[in-house]
Amino acid sequence: MTNQFKVPRNHELDHTNEMAEKRRDFLREHTHAHLKYTGEFTIPPETLPGNIENFIGIVQMPVGVAGPVQINGEHANGLFYIPLATTEGTLVASYSRGMRVVNECGGVKTTVVEGFMQRAPAFIFDDARQARDFGQWVDEHFDKIKAAAESTTNIGKLSHIHQWSESRNRYLRFNYTTGDAAGQNMVGKATLAACEWIKSVYPTPLKYLLSGNMDTDKKHSQLNMLYSRGKRVIAEIVLKKEVLANVMKVDTRVLDRATTLANTGAHMAGAAYNGPHSANGIASLFIATGQDEANVVESHAGILNHELLPNGDFYLSVTLPSLIVATYGGGTGLPTQKECLELLGCYGKGKANKFAEIVAATVLAGDISLACAVIAGDWVSSHDKMGRNRV
């Protein structure tokens, strides 16, 4: 590639207004795109190292606020206004409607069960017996492996190692707690140190691949559903039949039948989530608060559980077993994202479980609203009135 096609860079001062403008001029010359609005921003470029390369500007997303929603959690307790970054008309209104139902039923109860982040190296041997024996050796030396891994971080703690044999290979899945960081890079560095220690002391020569893909980073997996990746958090509520009838114009018995029907459809399709739309609320909250947007693919997976109670009320819960969130580090410190976290009282250390509970409560409220909209027949009409179908 000749220099005339290389994107301009300055290795000393690359995150500056001048370099951003130089790159926009370069792109204008080569593509004829003007990038006028992309080049209008208030975030200081010098705050962006570590978040972006070849910076040219800011893509702005509209942010609306839903709620308030009453959350009765162990970490999130009280009324919360939820910032949602989206371009989908009706979304904020729909979540607000679900939150009204939640509030009139006394709020949503939230529980963080556990939280781990993984890296899963694969070790290669000459035969299956060597791989099996290596697994036993790992169990016997766990404390020393843990010390090697934790030497790279002040926050990450190695909790346990899952193991599987396949052919002549042994897959290890290192499980860490990572404080208020999502922790993918943290656990990668820690696991590399652990693997190098193992390689240096194991009685016979070893070969390994740092990720054998059983950590399922940025991918949904059944393994995450069972063993948790990120936070396993549960939101639950008892919907009062009178509230649902008054606000949503829906009978709980009809909701029960419809939810059973939808569960079957999701099962037949092999869906990662059997509720109406967990990804909508999660993605909008993630964008607003500086989360890694690719983690939506793991975080949206889950289980919607329901039961029609003898008195006609309706128990509903959402279990998110792989909700990957952070309140410190990464994109959470960018000015606008930090403001949205501060709106929730969730910026900084010691807040990740609180934020996880807020996300789960938001998902539950959104599922209530959309499920009832489909049953009541105002799903399409709402989009016609407020959304992108206006033509």
Short mmCIF file of N, CA, C and O in Angstrom, two decimals, residues 319-376:
data_model
loop_
_atom_site.label_atom_id
_atom_site.label_comp_id
_atom_site.label_asym_id
_atom_site.label_seq_id
_atom_site.Cartn_x
_atom_site.Cartn_y
_atom_site.Cartn_z
N THR A 319 -33.87 -14.24 34.65
CA THR A 319 -32.53 -14.63 35.08
C THR A 319 -31.55 -14.34 33.96
O THR A 319 -31.69 -14.88 32.85
N LEU A 320 -30.58 -13.47 34.23
CA LEU A 320 -29.52 -13.16 33.28
C LEU A 320 -28.23 -13.79 33.81
O LEU A 320 -27.63 -13.27 34.75
N PRO A 321 -27.78 -14.90 33.24
CA PRO A 321 -26.64 -15.62 33.80
C PRO A 321 -25.28 -15.14 33.31
O PRO A 321 -24.24 -15.59 33.82
N SER A 322 -25.26 -14.24 32.34
CA SER A 322 -23.97 -13.81 31.79
C SER A 322 -24.01 -12.31 31.47
O SER A 322 -23.69 -11.90 30.35
N LEU A 323 -24.40 -11.53 32.46
CA LEU A 323 -24.49 -10.08 32.30
C LEU A 323 -23.11 -9.47 32.60
O LEU A 323 -22.66 -9.47 33.74
N ILE A 324 -22.46 -8.96 31.57
CA ILE A 324 -21.10 -8.44 31.70
C ILE A 324 -21.14 -6.93 31.76
O ILE A 324 -21.43 -6.25 30.77
N VAL A 325 -20.89 -6.38 32.94
CA VAL A 325 -20.99 -4.93 33.15
C VAL A 325 -19.79 -4.43 33.93
O VAL A 325 -19.10 -5.18 34.61
N ALA A 326 -19.56 -3.12 33.82
CA ALA A 326 -18.49 -2.47 34.55
C ALA A 326 -18.95 -1.08 34.96
O ALA A 326 -19.77 -0.46 34.28
N THR A 327 -18.43 -0.61 36.07
CA THR A 327 -18.69 0.77 36.48
C THR A 327 -17.38 1.54 36.65
O THR A 327 -17.37 2.66 37.14
N TYR A 328 -16.30 0.90 36.24
CA TYR A 328 -14.98 1.51 36.38
C TYR A 328 -14.09 0.98 35.26
O TYR A 328 -14.09 -0.20 34.96
N GLY A 329 -13.35 1.88 34.61
CA GLY A 329 -12.45 1.48 33.54
C GLY A 329 -13.15 1.43 32.20
O GLY A 329 -14.37 1.59 32.09
N GLY A 330 -12.36 1.21 31.14
CA GLY A 330 -12.92 1.11 29.80
C GLY A 330 -13.63 2.37 29.38
O GLY A 330 -13.18 3.49 29.61
N GLY A 331 -14.81 2.20 28.77
CA GLY A 331 -15.57 3.34 28.30
C GLY A 331 -16.41 4.04 29.35
O GLY A 331 -17.03 5.07 29.08
N THR A 332 -16.41 3.51 30.58
CA THR A 332 -17.26 4.10 31.62
C THR A 332 -16.77 5.47 32.06
O THR A 332 -17.53 6.25 32.64
N GLY A 333 -15.49 5.77 31.81
CA GLY A 333 -14.94 7.04 32.24
C GLY A 333 -15.06 8.15 31.22
O GLY A 333 -14.69 9.30 31.51
N LEU A 334 -15.57 7.85 30.02
CA LEU A 334 -15.79 8.90 29.03
C LEU A 334 -16.85 9.88 29.55
O LEU A 334 -17.78 9.47 30.25
N PRO A 335 -16.74 11.16 29.23
CA PRO A 335 -17.57 12.17 29.91
C PRO A 335 -19.07 11.91 29.87
O PRO A 335 -19.72 11.97 30.91
N THR A 336 -19.64 11.64 28.70
CA THR A 336 -21.10 11.47 28.65
C THR A 336 -21.52 10.15 29.28
O THR A 336 -22.57 10.05 29.92
N GLN A 337 -20.72 9.11 29.08
CA GLN A 337 -21.04 7.82 29.68
C GLN A 337 -20.93 7.87 31.20
O GLN A 337 -21.75 7.29 31.92
N LYS A 338 -19.94 8.59 31.67
CA LYS A 338 -19.79 8.77 33.11
C LYS A 338 -21.00 9.49 33.69
O LYS A 338 -21.50 9.14 34.77
N GLU A 339 -21.51 10.50 32.98
CA GLU A 339 -22.69 11.23 33.45
C GLU A 339 -23.90 10.31 33.58
O GLU A 339 -24.67 10.42 34.54
N CYS A 340 -24.07 9.40 32.61
CA CYS A 340 -25.22 8.48 32.68
C CYS A 340 -25.07 7.50 33.83
O CYS A 340 -26.06 7.15 34.49
N LEU A 341 -23.85 7.05 34.10
CA LEU A 341 -23.63 6.20 35.27
C LEU A 341 -23.89 6.97 36.56
O LEU A 341 -24.46 6.44 37.52
N GLU A 342 -23.48 8.24 36.59
CA GLU A 342 -23.72 9.06 37.77
C GLU A 342 -25.22 9.29 37.98
O GLU A 342 -25.68 9.39 39.12
N LEU A 343 -25.98 9.37 36.88
CA LEU A 343 -27.44 9.49 36.98
C LEU A 343 -28.03 8.33 37.77
O LEU A 343 -29.01 8.48 38.50
N LEU A 344 -27.40 7.17 37.64
CA LEU A 344 -27.86 5.96 38.33
C LEU A 344 -27.18 5.76 39.68
O LEU A 344 -27.50 4.81 40.40
N GLY A 345 -26.23 6.64 40.01
CA GLY A 345 -25.44 6.44 41.23
C GLY A 345 -24.53 5.25 41.11
O GLY A 345 -24.25 4.56 42.10
N CYS A 346 -24.02 4.99 39.90
CA CYS A 346 -23.28 3.76 39.64
C CYS A 346 -21.87 3.98 39.11
O CYS A 346 -21.24 3.02 38.64
N TYR A 347 -21.35 5.21 39.14
CA TYR A 347 -20.00 5.37 38.62
C TYR A 347 -18.96 5.08 39.70
O TYR A 347 -19.11 5.52 40.85
N GLY A 348 -17.91 4.37 39.31
CA GLY A 348 -16.79 4.16 40.21
C GLY A 348 -16.76 2.78 40.84
O GLY A 348 -17.53 1.88 40.49
N LYS A 349 -15.87 2.62 41.78
CA LYS A 349 -15.65 1.32 42.41
C LYS A 349 -16.77 0.99 43.39
O LYS A 349 -17.37 1.87 43.99
N GLY A 350 -17.04 -0.30 43.53
CA GLY A 350 -18.06 -0.75 44.47
C GLY A 350 -19.48 -0.65 43.95
O GLY A 350 -20.42 -0.76 44.74
N LYS A 351 -19.66 -0.46 42.63
CA LYS A 351 -21.00 -0.21 42.10
C LYS A 351 -21.46 -1.23 41.06
O LYS A 351 -22.57 -1.12 40.55
N ALA A 352 -20.62 -2.20 40.70
CA ALA A 352 -20.97 -3.11 39.61
C ALA A 352 -22.20 -3.96 39.92
O ALA A 352 -23.06 -4.16 39.05
N ASN A 353 -22.33 -4.46 41.14
CA ASN A 353 -23.51 -5.26 41.48
C ASN A 353 -24.77 -4.40 41.46
O ASN A 353 -25.85 -4.87 41.06
N LYS A 354 -24.66 -3.16 41.89
CA LYS A 354 -25.79 -2.24 41.84
C LYS A 354 -26.24 -2.04 40.40
O LYS A 354 -27.44 -2.10 40.08
N PHE A 355 -25.28 -1.80 39.52
CA PHE A 355 -25.62 -1.59 38.11
C PHE A 355 -26.24 -2.84 37.50
O PHE A 355 -27.19 -2.76 36.72
N ALA A 356 -25.71 -4.02 37.86
CA ALA A 356 -26.26 -5.27 37.34
C ALA A 356 -27.73 -5.42 37.74
O ALA A 356 -28.56 -5.87 36.94
N GLU A 357 -28.06 -5.07 38.97
CA GLU A 357 -29.45 -5.16 39.42
C GLU A 357 -30.34 -4.19 38.63
O GLU A 357 -31.49 -4.52 38.30
N ILE A 358 -29.83 -3.01 38.34
CA ILE A 358 -30.60 -2.02 37.57
C ILE A 358 -30.86 -2.53 36.16
O ILE A 358 -31.97 -2.40 35.63
N VAL A 359 -29.85 -3.14 35.54
CA VAL A 359 -30.03 -3.69 34.19
C VAL A 359 -31.10 -4.78 34.20
O VAL A 359 -31.99 -4.80 33.34
N ALA A 360 -31.04 -5.68 35.16
CA ALA A 360 -32.02 -6.77 35.22
C ALA A 360 -33.43 -6.25 35.44
O ALA A 360 -34.40 -6.73 34.82
N ALA A 361 -33.57 -5.25 36.31
CA ALA A 361 -34.89 -4.66 36.55
C ALA A 361 -35.42 -4.00 35.29
O ALA A 361 -36.63 -4.07 34.99
N THR A 362 -34.54 -3.36 34.53
CA THR A 362 -34.95 -2.72 33.28
C THR A 362 -35.44 -3.74 32.27
O THR A 362 -36.46 -3.54 31.60
N VAL A 363 -34.72 -4.86 32.16
CA VAL A 363 -35.14 -5.92 31.25
C VAL A 363 -36.52 -6.43 31.61
O VAL A 363 -37.39 -6.62 30.75
N LEU A 364 -36.76 -6.67 32.90
CA LEU A 364 -38.05 -7.18 33.34
C LEU A 364 -39.17 -6.20 32.99
O LEU A 364 -40.23 -6.60 32.48
N ALA A 365 -38.95 -4.92 33.24
CA ALA A 365 -39.98 -3.91 32.93
C ALA A 365 -40.27 -3.87 31.43
O ALA A 365 -41.43 -3.77 31.02
N GLY A 366 -39.23 -3.96 30.62
CA GLY A 366 -39.44 -3.94 29.18
C GLY A 366 -40.18 -5.16 28.68
O GLY A 366 -41.00 -5.07 27.76
N ASP A 367 -39.91 -6.32 29.28
CA ASP A 367 -40.61 -7.54 28.87
C ASP A 367 -42.09 -7.48 29.23
O ASP A 367 -42.95 -7.96 28.48
N ILE A 368 -42.39 -6.92 30.40
CA ILE A 368 -43.80 -6.76 30.80
C ILE A 368 -44.53 -5.91 29.78
O ILE A 368 -45.62 -6.25 29.31
N SER A 369 -43.92 -4.80 29.41
CA SER A 369 -44.58 -3.86 28.51
C SER A 369 -44.80 -4.46 27.12
O SER A 369 -45.91 -4.39 26.57
N LEU A 370 -43.77 -5.07 26.55
CA LEU A 370 -43.91 -5.59 25.20
C LEU A 370 -44.85 -6.78 25.16
O LEU A 370 -45.68 -6.89 24.24
N ALA A 371 -44.77 -7.67 26.14
CA ALA A 371 -45.67 -8.83 26.15
C ALA A 371 -47.12 -8.38 26.18
O ALA A 371 -47.98 -8.91 25.46
N CYS A 372 -47.40 -7.39 27.02
CA CYS A 372 -48.78 -6.90 27.13
C CYS A 372 -49.21 -6.14 25.87
O CYS A 372 -50.37 -6.20 25.47
N ALA A 373 -48.27 -5.44 25.24
CA ALA A 373 -48.61 -4.72 24.01
C ALA A 373 -49.00 -5.67 22.90
O ALA A 373 -49.93 -5.42 22.13
N VAL A 374 -48.29 -6.80 22.81
CA VAL A 374 -48.63 -7.80 21.79
C VAL A 374 -50.01 -8.38 22.05
O VAL A 374 -50.83 -8.53 21.13
N ILE A 375 -50.30 -8.69 23.33
CA ILE A 375 -51.59 -9.28 23.67
C ILE A 375 -52.73 -8.30 23.44
O ILE A 375 -53.79 -8.64 22.89
N ALA A 376 -52.53 -7.04 23.86
CA ALA A 376 -53.58 -6.04 23.77
C ALA A 376 -53.78 -5.51 22.36
O ALA A 376 -54.77 -4.80 22.09
#
